[in-house]
């Protein structure tokens, strides 16, 4: 899942992301943090939100 996020936002950004920090600390409640990466050029996009939901459902095992 972090690989998919790194592909979309860049590996440097993933290392600084709240999703990575939460998973590293053991917090598995990452829905809100993961779906916050749905902006393109400062605007929220429904297509990106749908993609994040699909990635979360397919790749995240709580």
PDB file of N, CA, C, O and CB in Angstrom:
ATOM      1  N   UNK A   1       0.815  -1.176   0.000  1.00  0.00           N
ATOM      2  CA  UNK A   1       0.000   0.000   0.000  1.00  0.00           C
ATOM      3  C   UNK A   1       0.865   1.248   0.000  1.00  0.00           C
ATOM      4  O   UNK A   1       0.566   2.207  -0.713  1.00  0.00           O
ATOM      5  CB  UNK A   1      -0.931  -0.007   1.186  1.00  0.00           C
ATOM      6  N   UNK A   2       1.918   1.251   0.777  1.00  0.00           N
ATOM      7  CA  UNK A   2       2.808   2.406   0.767  1.00  0.00           C
ATOM      8  C   UNK A   2       3.510   2.539  -0.575  1.00  0.00           C
ATOM      9  O   UNK A   2       3.856   3.644  -0.992  1.00  0.00           O
ATOM     10  CB  UNK A   2       3.836   2.298   1.889  1.00  0.00           C
ATOM     11  N   UNK A   3       3.721   1.416  -1.251  1.00  0.00           N
ATOM     12  CA  UNK A   3       4.310   1.451  -2.591  1.00  0.00           C
ATOM     13  C   UNK A   3       3.390   2.150  -3.573  1.00  0.00           C
ATOM     14  O   UNK A   3       3.852   2.936  -4.400  1.00  0.00           O
ATOM     15  CB  UNK A   3       4.617   0.036  -3.080  1.00  0.00           C
ATOM     16  N   UNK A   4       2.101   1.879  -3.498  1.00  0.00           N
ATOM     17  CA  UNK A   4       1.129   2.546  -4.372  1.00  0.00           C
ATOM     18  C   UNK A   4       1.070   4.032  -4.059  1.00  0.00           C
ATOM     19  O   UNK A   4       0.978   4.854  -4.970  1.00  0.00           O
ATOM     20  CB  UNK A   4      -0.270   1.914  -4.217  1.00  0.00           C
ATOM     21  N   UNK A   5       1.120   4.383  -2.790  1.00  0.00           N
ATOM     22  CA  UNK A   5       1.106   5.794  -2.411  1.00  0.00           C
ATOM     23  C   UNK A   5       2.390   6.482  -2.861  1.00  0.00           C
ATOM     24  O   UNK A   5       2.353   7.629  -3.308  1.00  0.00           O
ATOM     25  CB  UNK A   5       0.925   5.944  -0.890  1.00  0.00           C
ATOM     26  N   UNK A   6       3.520   5.797  -2.749  1.00  0.00           N
ATOM     27  CA  UNK A   6       4.792   6.359  -3.193  1.00  0.00           C
ATOM     28  C   UNK A   6       4.786   6.589  -4.697  1.00  0.00           C
ATOM     29  O   UNK A   6       5.327   7.587  -5.174  1.00  0.00           O
ATOM     30  CB  UNK A   6       5.952   5.437  -2.804  1.00  0.00           C
ATOM     31  N   UNK A   7       4.187   5.688  -5.440  1.00  0.00           N
ATOM     32  CA  UNK A   7       4.089   5.855  -6.886  1.00  0.00           C
ATOM     33  C   UNK A   7       3.268   7.097  -7.225  1.00  0.00           C
ATOM     34  O   UNK A   7       3.575   7.793  -8.194  1.00  0.00           O
ATOM     35  CB  UNK A   7       3.462   4.605  -7.532  1.00  0.00           C
ATOM     36  N   UNK A   8       2.246   7.379  -6.454  1.00  0.00           N
ATOM     37  CA  UNK A   8       1.358   8.501  -6.742  1.00  0.00           C
ATOM     38  C   UNK A   8       1.855   9.844  -6.215  1.00  0.00           C
ATOM     39  O   UNK A   8       1.685  10.860  -6.889  1.00  0.00           O
ATOM     40  CB  UNK A   8       0.015   8.223  -6.171  1.00  0.00           C
ATOM     41  N   UNK A   9       2.457   9.878  -5.044  1.00  0.00           N
ATOM     42  CA  UNK A   9       2.863  11.170  -4.472  1.00  0.00           C
ATOM     43  C   UNK A   9       4.375  11.322  -4.356  1.00  0.00           C
ATOM     44  O   UNK A   9       4.855  12.408  -4.032  1.00  0.00           O
ATOM     45  CB  UNK A   9       2.238  11.346  -3.107  1.00  0.00           C
ATOM     46  N   UNK A  10       5.127  10.275  -4.609  1.00  0.00           N
ATOM     47  CA  UNK A  10       6.578  10.330  -4.551  1.00  0.00           C
ATOM     48  C   UNK A  10       7.125   9.693  -3.287  1.00  0.00           C
ATOM     49  O   UNK A  10       6.523   9.809  -2.220  1.00  0.00           O
ATOM     50  CB  UNK A  10       7.045  11.755  -4.645  1.00  0.00           C
ATOM     51  N   UNK A  11       8.275   9.015  -3.401  1.00  0.00           N
ATOM     52  CA  UNK A  11       8.828   8.311  -2.241  1.00  0.00           C
ATOM     53  C   UNK A  11       9.261   9.239  -1.108  1.00  0.00           C
ATOM     54  O   UNK A  11       9.154   8.865   0.060  1.00  0.00           O
ATOM     55  CB  UNK A  11       9.999   7.483  -2.671  1.00  0.00           C
ATOM     56  N   UNK A  12       9.744  10.430  -1.424  1.00  0.00           N
ATOM     57  CA  UNK A  12      10.133  11.373  -0.378  1.00  0.00           C
ATOM     58  C   UNK A  12       8.947  11.860   0.426  1.00  0.00           C
ATOM     59  O   UNK A  12       9.040  12.057   1.637  1.00  0.00           O
ATOM     60  CB  UNK A  12      10.851  12.552  -0.981  1.00  0.00           C
ATOM     61  N   UNK A  13       7.829  12.054  -0.259  1.00  0.00           N
ATOM     62  CA  UNK A  13       6.620  12.523   0.418  1.00  0.00           C
ATOM     63  C   UNK A  13       6.037  11.442   1.316  1.00  0.00           C
ATOM     64  O   UNK A  13       5.455  11.752   2.355  1.00  0.00           O
ATOM     65  CB  UNK A  13       5.578  12.972  -0.604  1.00  0.00           C
ATOM     66  N   UNK A  14       6.183  10.181   0.931  1.00  0.00           N
ATOM     67  CA  UNK A  14       5.667   9.085   1.757  1.00  0.00           C
ATOM     68  C   UNK A  14       6.433   9.007   3.067  1.00  0.00           C
ATOM     69  O   UNK A  14       5.839   8.775   4.120  1.00  0.00           O
ATOM     70  CB  UNK A  14       5.758   7.741   1.004  1.00  0.00           C
ATOM     71  N   UNK A  15       7.735   9.198   3.013  1.00  0.00           N
ATOM     72  CA  UNK A  15       8.535   9.144   4.239  1.00  0.00           C
ATOM     73  C   UNK A  15       8.126  10.211   5.244  1.00  0.00           C
ATOM     74  O   UNK A  15       8.306  10.022   6.447  1.00  0.00           O
ATOM     75  CB  UNK A  15      10.003   9.298   3.907  1.00  0.00           C
ATOM     76  N   UNK A  16       7.582  11.322   4.776  1.00  0.00           N
ATOM     77  CA  UNK A  16       7.138  12.401   5.657  1.00  0.00           C
ATOM     78  C   UNK A  16       5.643  12.344   5.947  1.00  0.00           C
ATOM     79  O   UNK A  16       5.132  13.157   6.717  1.00  0.00           O
ATOM     80  CB  UNK A  16       7.483  13.737   5.047  1.00  0.00           C
ATOM     81  N   UNK A  17       4.939  11.399   5.341  1.00  0.00           N
ATOM     82  CA  UNK A  17       3.482  11.375   5.433  1.00  0.00           C
ATOM     83  C   UNK A  17       2.987  10.890   6.788  1.00  0.00           C
ATOM     84  O   UNK A  17       3.676  10.175   7.515  1.00  0.00           O
ATOM     85  CB  UNK A  17       2.916  10.499   4.349  1.00  0.00           C
ATOM     86  N   UNK A  18       1.772  11.307   7.096  1.00  0.00           N
ATOM     87  CA  UNK A  18       1.144  10.883   8.345  1.00  0.00           C
ATOM     88  C   UNK A  18       0.782   9.400   8.292  1.00  0.00           C
ATOM     89  O   UNK A  18       0.757   8.734   9.327  1.00  0.00           O
ATOM     90  CB  UNK A  18      -0.109  11.729   8.630  1.00  0.00           C
ATOM     91  N   UNK A  19       0.501   8.879   7.101  1.00  0.00           N
ATOM     92  CA  UNK A  19       0.171   7.458   6.953  1.00  0.00           C
ATOM     93  C   UNK A  19       1.359   6.605   7.388  1.00  0.00           C
ATOM     94  O   UNK A  19       1.199   5.650   8.148  1.00  0.00           O
ATOM     95  CB  UNK A  19      -0.225   7.131   5.486  1.00  0.00           C
ATOM     96  N   UNK A  20       2.531   6.948   6.911  1.00  0.00           N
ATOM     97  CA  UNK A  20       3.739   6.204   7.260  1.00  0.00           C
ATOM     98  C   UNK A  20       4.022   6.282   8.754  1.00  0.00           C
ATOM     99  O   UNK A  20       4.358   5.278   9.381  1.00  0.00           O
ATOM    100  CB  UNK A  20       4.936   6.734   6.472  1.00  0.00           C
ATOM    101  N   UNK A  21       3.885   7.466   9.315  1.00  0.00           N
ATOM    102  CA  UNK A  21       4.143   7.649  10.743  1.00  0.00           C
ATOM    103  C   UNK A  21       3.158   6.859  11.595  1.00  0.00           C
ATOM    104  O   UNK A  21       3.531   6.277  12.614  1.00  0.00           O
ATOM    105  CB  UNK A  21       4.073   9.128  11.109  1.00  0.00           C
ATOM    106  N   UNK A  22       1.884   6.843  11.163  1.00  0.00           N
ATOM    107  CA  UNK A  22       0.865   6.110  11.916  1.00  0.00           C
ATOM    108  C   UNK A  22       1.124   4.606  11.863  1.00  0.00           C
ATOM    109  O   UNK A  22       1.028   3.923  12.883  1.00  0.00           O
ATOM    110  CB  UNK A  22      -0.535   6.423  11.368  1.00  0.00           C
ATOM    111  N   UNK A  23       1.450   4.093  10.686  1.00  0.00           N
ATOM    112  CA  UNK A  23       1.710   2.661  10.555  1.00  0.00           C
ATOM    113  C   UNK A  23       2.962   2.260  11.327  1.00  0.00           C
ATOM    114  O   UNK A  23       3.005   1.197  11.947  1.00  0.00           O
ATOM    115  CB  UNK A  23       1.857   2.276   9.080  1.00  0.00           C
ATOM    116  N   UNK A  24       3.970   3.111  11.284  1.00  0.00           N
ATOM    117  CA  UNK A  24       5.214   2.814  12.002  1.00  0.00           C
ATOM    118  C   UNK A  24       5.002   2.774  13.516  1.00  0.00           C
ATOM    119  O   UNK A  24       5.652   2.001  14.220  1.00  0.00           O
ATOM    120  CB  UNK A  24       6.280   3.851  11.657  1.00  0.00           C
ATOM    121  N   UNK A  25       4.087   3.615  14.013  1.00  0.00           N
ATOM    122  CA  UNK A  25       3.823   3.641  15.453  1.00  0.00           C
ATOM    123  C   UNK A  25       2.848   2.550  15.886  1.00  0.00           C
ATOM    124  O   UNK A  25       2.627   2.357  17.081  1.00  0.00           O
ATOM    125  CB  UNK A  25       3.278   4.997  15.855  1.00  0.00           C
ATOM    126  N   UNK A  26       2.260   1.832  14.918  1.00  0.00           N
ATOM    127  CA  UNK A  26       1.346   0.750  15.259  1.00  0.00           C
ATOM    128  C   UNK A  26      -0.119   1.117  15.158  1.00  0.00           C
ATOM    129  O   UNK A  26      -0.984   0.271  15.387  1.00  0.00           O
ATOM    130  CB  UNK A  26       1.628   0.282  16.627  1.00  0.00           C
ATOM    131  N   UNK A  27      -0.410   2.348  14.823  1.00  0.00           N
ATOM    132  CA  UNK A  27      -1.793   2.794  14.669  1.00  0.00           C
ATOM    133  C   UNK A  27      -2.336   2.304  13.332  1.00  0.00           C
ATOM    134  O   UNK A  27      -1.808   2.672  12.283  1.00  0.00           O
ATOM    135  CB  UNK A  27      -1.893   4.342  14.768  1.00  0.00           C
ATOM    136  N   UNK A  28      -3.376   1.486  13.351  1.00  0.00           N
ATOM    137  CA  UNK A  28      -3.925   0.921  12.121  1.00  0.00           C
ATOM    138  C   UNK A  28      -5.144   1.680  11.608  1.00  0.00           C
ATOM    139  O   UNK A  28      -5.713   1.299  10.585  1.00  0.00           O
ATOM    140  CB  UNK A  28      -4.292  -0.519  12.344  1.00  0.00           C
ATOM    141  N   UNK A  29      -5.548   2.724  12.279  1.00  0.00           N
ATOM    142  CA  UNK A  29      -6.704   3.523  11.867  1.00  0.00           C
ATOM    143  C   UNK A  29      -6.221   4.646  10.938  1.00  0.00           C
ATOM    144  O   UNK A  29      -6.085   5.795  11.358  1.00  0.00           O
ATOM    145  CB  UNK A  29      -7.458   4.113  13.116  1.00  0.00           C
ATOM    146  N   UNK A  30      -5.965   4.298   9.675  1.00  0.00           N
ATOM    147  CA  UNK A  30      -5.355   5.242   8.741  1.00  0.00           C
ATOM    148  C   UNK A  30      -6.316   5.730   7.665  1.00  0.00           C
ATOM    149  O   UNK A  30      -5.887   6.414   6.736  1.00  0.00           O
ATOM    150  CB  UNK A  30      -4.163   4.609   8.091  1.00  0.00           C
ATOM    151  N   UNK A  31      -7.585   5.404   7.759  1.00  0.00           N
ATOM    152  CA  UNK A  31      -8.534   5.759   6.703  1.00  0.00           C
ATOM    153  C   UNK A  31      -8.513   7.249   6.393  1.00  0.00           C
ATOM    154  O   UNK A  31      -8.357   7.637   5.236  1.00  0.00           O
ATOM    155  CB  UNK A  31      -9.937   5.340   7.098  1.00  0.00           C
ATOM    156  N   UNK A  32      -8.664   8.072   7.394  1.00  0.00           N
ATOM    157  CA  UNK A  32      -8.732   9.515   7.190  1.00  0.00           C
ATOM    158  C   UNK A  32      -7.409  10.066   6.654  1.00  0.00           C
ATOM    159  O   UNK A  32      -7.405  10.927   5.775  1.00  0.00           O
ATOM    160  CB  UNK A  32      -9.100  10.215   8.499  1.00  0.00           C
ATOM    161  N   UNK A  33      -6.299   9.575   7.179  1.00  0.00           N
ATOM    162  CA  UNK A  33      -4.994  10.048   6.719  1.00  0.00           C
ATOM    163  C   UNK A  33      -4.721   9.618   5.281  1.00  0.00           C
ATOM    164  O   UNK A  33      -4.190  10.400   4.492  1.00  0.00           O
ATOM    165  CB  UNK A  33      -3.888   9.529   7.638  1.00  0.00           C
ATOM    166  N   UNK A  34      -5.077   8.385   4.935  1.00  0.00           N
ATOM    167  CA  UNK A  34      -4.810   7.882   3.583  1.00  0.00           C
ATOM    168  C   UNK A  34      -5.694   8.569   2.553  1.00  0.00           C
ATOM    169  O   UNK A  34      -5.237   8.882   1.453  1.00  0.00           O
ATOM    170  CB  UNK A  34      -5.023   6.369   3.525  1.00  0.00           C
ATOM    171  N   UNK A  35      -6.943   8.804   2.897  1.00  0.00           N
ATOM    172  CA  UNK A  35      -7.843   9.437   1.939  1.00  0.00           C
ATOM    173  C   UNK A  35      -7.650  10.951   1.879  1.00  0.00           C
ATOM    174  O   UNK A  35      -8.326  11.616   1.093  1.00  0.00           O
ATOM    175  CB  UNK A  35      -9.281   9.117   2.292  1.00  0.00           C
ATOM    176  N   UNK A  36      -6.765  11.504   2.671  1.00  0.00           N
ATOM    177  CA  UNK A  36      -6.484  12.935   2.584  1.00  0.00           C
ATOM    178  C   UNK A  36      -5.613  13.265   1.377  1.00  0.00           C
ATOM    179  O   UNK A  36      -5.477  14.435   1.020  1.00  0.00           O
ATOM    180  CB  UNK A  36      -5.807  13.416   3.859  1.00  0.00           C
ATOM    181  N   UNK A  37      -5.023  12.257   0.746  1.00  0.00           N
ATOM    182  CA  UNK A  37      -4.185  12.462  -0.434  1.00  0.00           C
ATOM    183  C   UNK A  37      -5.037  12.397  -1.700  1.00  0.00           C
ATOM    184  O   UNK A  37      -4.826  11.540  -2.557  1.00  0.00           O
ATOM    185  CB  UNK A  37      -3.053  11.408  -0.491  1.00  0.00           C
ATOM    186  N   UNK A  38      -5.991  13.301  -1.806  1.00  0.00           N
ATOM    187  CA  UNK A  38      -6.931  13.337  -2.934  1.00  0.00           C
ATOM    188  C   UNK A  38      -6.947  14.702  -3.599  1.00  0.00           C
ATOM    189  O   UNK A  38      -7.945  15.086  -4.209  1.00  0.00           O
ATOM    190  CB  UNK A  38      -8.340  12.973  -2.467  1.00  0.00           C
ATOM    191  N   UNK A  39      -5.863  15.428  -3.488  1.00  0.00           N
ATOM    192  CA  UNK A  39      -5.806  16.767  -4.051  1.00  0.00           C
ATOM    193  C   UNK A  39      -4.843  16.811  -5.233  1.00  0.00           C
ATOM    194  O   UNK A  39      -3.790  16.173  -5.229  1.00  0.00           O
ATOM    195  CB  UNK A  39      -5.386  17.780  -2.982  1.00  0.00           C
ATOM    196  N   UNK A  40      -5.234  17.577  -6.238  1.00  0.00           N
ATOM    197  CA  UNK A  40      -4.381  17.809  -7.394  1.00  0.00           C
ATOM    198  C   UNK A  40      -4.406  19.304  -7.673  1.00  0.00           C
ATOM    199  O   UNK A  40      -5.468  19.879  -7.911  1.00  0.00           O
ATOM    200  CB  UNK A  40      -4.852  16.977  -8.645  1.00  0.00           C
ATOM    201  N   UNK A  41      -3.248  19.923  -7.645  1.00  0.00           N
ATOM    202  CA  UNK A  41      -3.111  21.373  -7.819  1.00  0.00           C
ATOM    203  C   UNK A  41      -3.986  22.144  -6.831  1.00  0.00           C
ATOM    204  O   UNK A  41      -4.588  23.163  -7.169  1.00  0.00           O
ATOM    205  CB  UNK A  41      -3.474  21.769  -9.253  1.00  0.00           C
ATOM    206  N   UNK A  42      -4.038  21.639  -5.625  1.00  0.00           N
ATOM    207  CA  UNK A  42      -4.756  22.314  -4.552  1.00  0.00           C
ATOM    208  C   UNK A  42      -6.252  22.070  -4.498  1.00  0.00           C
ATOM    209  O   UNK A  42      -6.931  22.599  -3.618  1.00  0.00           O
ATOM    210  CB  UNK A  42      -4.528  23.743  -4.662  1.00  0.00           C
ATOM    211  N   UNK A  43      -6.775  21.286  -5.416  1.00  0.00           N
ATOM    212  CA  UNK A  43      -8.212  21.029  -5.443  1.00  0.00           C
ATOM    213  C   UNK A  43      -8.491  19.555  -5.176  1.00  0.00           C
ATOM    214  O   UNK A  43      -7.743  18.675  -5.602  1.00  0.00           O
ATOM    215  CB  UNK A  43      -8.814  21.453  -6.796  1.00  0.00           C
ATOM    216  N   UNK A  44      -9.588  19.307  -4.459  1.00  0.00           N
ATOM    217  CA  UNK A  44     -10.012  17.948  -4.167  1.00  0.00           C
ATOM    218  C   UNK A  44     -10.634  17.333  -5.407  1.00  0.00           C
ATOM    219  O   UNK A  44     -11.435  17.969  -6.092  1.00  0.00           O
ATOM    220  CB  UNK A  44     -11.002  17.921  -2.990  1.00  0.00           C
ATOM    221  N   UNK A  45     -10.253  16.062  -5.699  1.00  0.00           N
ATOM    222  CA  UNK A  45     -10.781  15.378  -6.877  1.00  0.00           C
ATOM    223  C   UNK A  45     -11.452  14.073  -6.477  1.00  0.00           C
ATOM    224  O   UNK A  45     -10.888  13.259  -5.746  1.00  0.00           O
ATOM    225  CB  UNK A  45      -9.664  15.111  -7.897  1.00  0.00           C
ATOM    226  N   UNK A  46     -12.661  13.898  -6.970  1.00  0.00           N
ATOM    227  CA  UNK A  46     -13.425  12.698  -6.643  1.00  0.00           C
ATOM    228  C   UNK A  46     -12.748  11.446  -7.197  1.00  0.00           C
ATOM    229  O   UNK A  46     -12.780  10.399  -6.550  1.00  0.00           O
ATOM    230  CB  UNK A  46     -14.853  12.811  -7.188  1.00  0.00           C
ATOM    231  N   UNK A  47     -12.141  11.529  -8.370  1.00  0.00           N
ATOM    232  CA  UNK A  47     -11.461  10.383  -8.967  1.00  0.00           C
ATOM    233  C   UNK A  47     -10.300   9.899  -8.117  1.00  0.00           C
ATOM    234  O   UNK A  47     -10.093   8.693  -7.977  1.00  0.00           O
ATOM    235  CB  UNK A  47     -10.966  10.736 -10.348  1.00  0.00           C
ATOM    236  N   UNK A  48      -9.543  10.825  -7.550  1.00  0.00           N
ATOM    237  CA  UNK A  48      -8.441  10.444  -6.662  1.00  0.00           C
ATOM    238  C   UNK A  48      -8.968   9.831  -5.377  1.00  0.00           C
ATOM    239  O   UNK A  48      -8.378   8.892  -4.842  1.00  0.00           O
ATOM    240  CB  UNK A  48      -7.562  11.656  -6.342  1.00  0.00           C
ATOM    241  N   UNK A  49     -10.075  10.360  -4.884  1.00  0.00           N
ATOM    242  CA  UNK A  49     -10.687   9.799  -3.678  1.00  0.00           C
ATOM    243  C   UNK A  49     -11.142   8.362  -3.928  1.00  0.00           C
ATOM    244  O   UNK A  49     -10.944   7.486  -3.086  1.00  0.00           O
ATOM    245  CB  UNK A  49     -11.881  10.666  -3.220  1.00  0.00           C
ATOM    246  N   UNK A  50     -11.747   8.127  -5.080  1.00  0.00           N
ATOM    247  CA  UNK A  50     -12.176   6.778  -5.447  1.00  0.00           C
ATOM    248  C   UNK A  50     -10.987   5.841  -5.566  1.00  0.00           C
ATOM    249  O   UNK A  50     -11.052   4.687  -5.143  1.00  0.00           O
ATOM    250  CB  UNK A  50     -12.956   6.803  -6.761  1.00  0.00           C
ATOM    251  N   UNK A  51      -9.896   6.341  -6.145  1.00  0.00           N
ATOM    252  CA  UNK A  51      -8.682   5.534  -6.270  1.00  0.00           C
ATOM    253  C   UNK A  51      -8.122   5.169  -4.904  1.00  0.00           C
ATOM    254  O   UNK A  51      -7.724   4.025  -4.680  1.00  0.00           O
ATOM    255  CB  UNK A  51      -7.625   6.280  -7.086  1.00  0.00           C
ATOM    256  N   UNK A  52      -8.087   6.144  -3.980  1.00  0.00           N
ATOM    257  CA  UNK A  52      -7.571   5.872  -2.627  1.00  0.00           C
ATOM    258  C   UNK A  52      -8.452   4.854  -1.906  1.00  0.00           C
ATOM    259  O   UNK A  52      -7.940   3.995  -1.189  1.00  0.00           O
ATOM    260  CB  UNK A  52      -7.491   7.180  -1.804  1.00  0.00           C
ATOM    261  N   UNK A  53      -9.766   4.940  -2.088  1.00  0.00           N
ATOM    262  CA  UNK A  53     -10.659   3.953  -1.470  1.00  0.00           C
ATOM    263  C   UNK A  53     -10.407   2.567  -2.033  1.00  0.00           C
ATOM    264  O   UNK A  53     -10.398   1.588  -1.286  1.00  0.00           O
ATOM    265  CB  UNK A  53     -12.126   4.343  -1.683  1.00  0.00           C
ATOM    266  N   UNK A  54     -10.202   2.471  -3.332  1.00  0.00           N
ATOM    267  CA  UNK A  54      -9.926   1.186  -3.959  1.00  0.00           C
ATOM    268  C   UNK A  54      -8.600   0.618  -3.480  1.00  0.00           C
ATOM    269  O   UNK A  54      -8.517  -0.570  -3.169  1.00  0.00           O
ATOM    270  CB  UNK A  54      -9.919   1.325  -5.476  1.00  0.00           C
ATOM    271  N   UNK A  55      -7.560   1.447  -3.414  1.00  0.00           N
ATOM    272  CA  UNK A  55      -6.258   1.005  -2.921  1.00  0.00           C
ATOM    273  C   UNK A  55      -6.360   0.540  -1.472  1.00  0.00           C
ATOM    274  O   UNK A  55      -5.806  -0.495  -1.101  1.00  0.00           O
ATOM    275  CB  UNK A  55      -5.225   2.134  -3.045  1.00  0.00           C
ATOM    276  N   UNK A  56      -7.066   1.309  -0.669  1.00  0.00           N
ATOM    277  CA  UNK A  56      -7.213   0.955   0.743  1.00  0.00           C
ATOM    278  C   UNK A  56      -7.932  -0.373   0.900  1.00  0.00           C
ATOM    279  O   UNK A  56      -7.534  -1.204   1.716  1.00  0.00           O
ATOM    280  CB  UNK A  56      -7.967   2.051   1.494  1.00  0.00           C
ATOM    281  N   UNK A  57      -8.990  -0.579   0.124  1.00  0.00           N
ATOM    282  CA  UNK A  57      -9.739  -1.820   0.200  1.00  0.00           C
ATOM    283  C   UNK A  57      -8.979  -3.016  -0.315  1.00  0.00           C
ATOM    284  O   UNK A  57      -9.121  -4.115   0.222  1.00  0.00           O
ATOM    285  CB  UNK A  57     -11.001  -1.687  -0.549  1.00  0.00           C
ATOM    286  N   UNK A  58      -8.175  -2.829  -1.345  1.00  0.00           N
ATOM    287  CA  UNK A  58      -7.466  -3.946  -1.965  1.00  0.00           C
ATOM    288  C   UNK A  58      -6.141  -4.271  -1.278  1.00  0.00           C
ATOM    289  O   UNK A  58      -5.740  -5.434  -1.233  1.00  0.00           O
ATOM    290  CB  UNK A  58      -7.214  -3.641  -3.416  1.00  0.00           C
ATOM    291  N   UNK A  59      -5.462  -3.266  -0.748  1.00  0.00           N
ATOM    292  CA  UNK A  59      -4.093  -3.477  -0.276  1.00  0.00           C
ATOM    293  C   UNK A  59      -3.912  -3.430   1.242  1.00  0.00           C
ATOM    294  O   UNK A  59      -2.879  -3.871   1.747  1.00  0.00           O
ATOM    295  CB  UNK A  59      -3.214  -2.460  -0.889  1.00  0.00           C
ATOM    296  N   UNK A  60      -4.880  -2.911   1.968  1.00  0.00           N
ATOM    297  CA  UNK A  60      -4.720  -2.757   3.411  1.00  0.00           C
ATOM    298  C   UNK A  60      -5.425  -3.891   4.148  1.00  0.00           C
ATOM    299  O   UNK A  60      -6.619  -4.127   3.965  1.00  0.00           O
ATOM    300  CB  UNK A  60      -5.267  -1.394   3.876  1.00  0.00           C
ATOM    301  N   UNK A  61      -4.676  -4.570   4.963  1.00  0.00           N
ATOM    302  CA  UNK A  61      -5.226  -5.632   5.804  1.00  0.00           C
ATOM    303  C   UNK A  61      -5.127  -5.179   7.254  1.00  0.00           C
ATOM    304  O   UNK A  61      -4.035  -5.159   7.821  1.00  0.00           O
ATOM    305  CB  UNK A  61      -4.472  -6.993   5.582  1.00  0.00           C
ATOM    306  N   UNK A  62      -6.271  -4.811   7.868  1.00  0.00           N
ATOM    307  CA  UNK A  62      -6.222  -4.300   9.241  1.00  0.00           C
ATOM    308  C   UNK A  62      -5.842  -5.348  10.264  1.00  0.00           C
ATOM    309  O   UNK A  62      -5.764  -5.047  11.456  1.00  0.00           O
ATOM    310  CB  UNK A  62      -7.541  -3.718   9.610  1.00  0.00           C
TER     311      UNK A  62
END
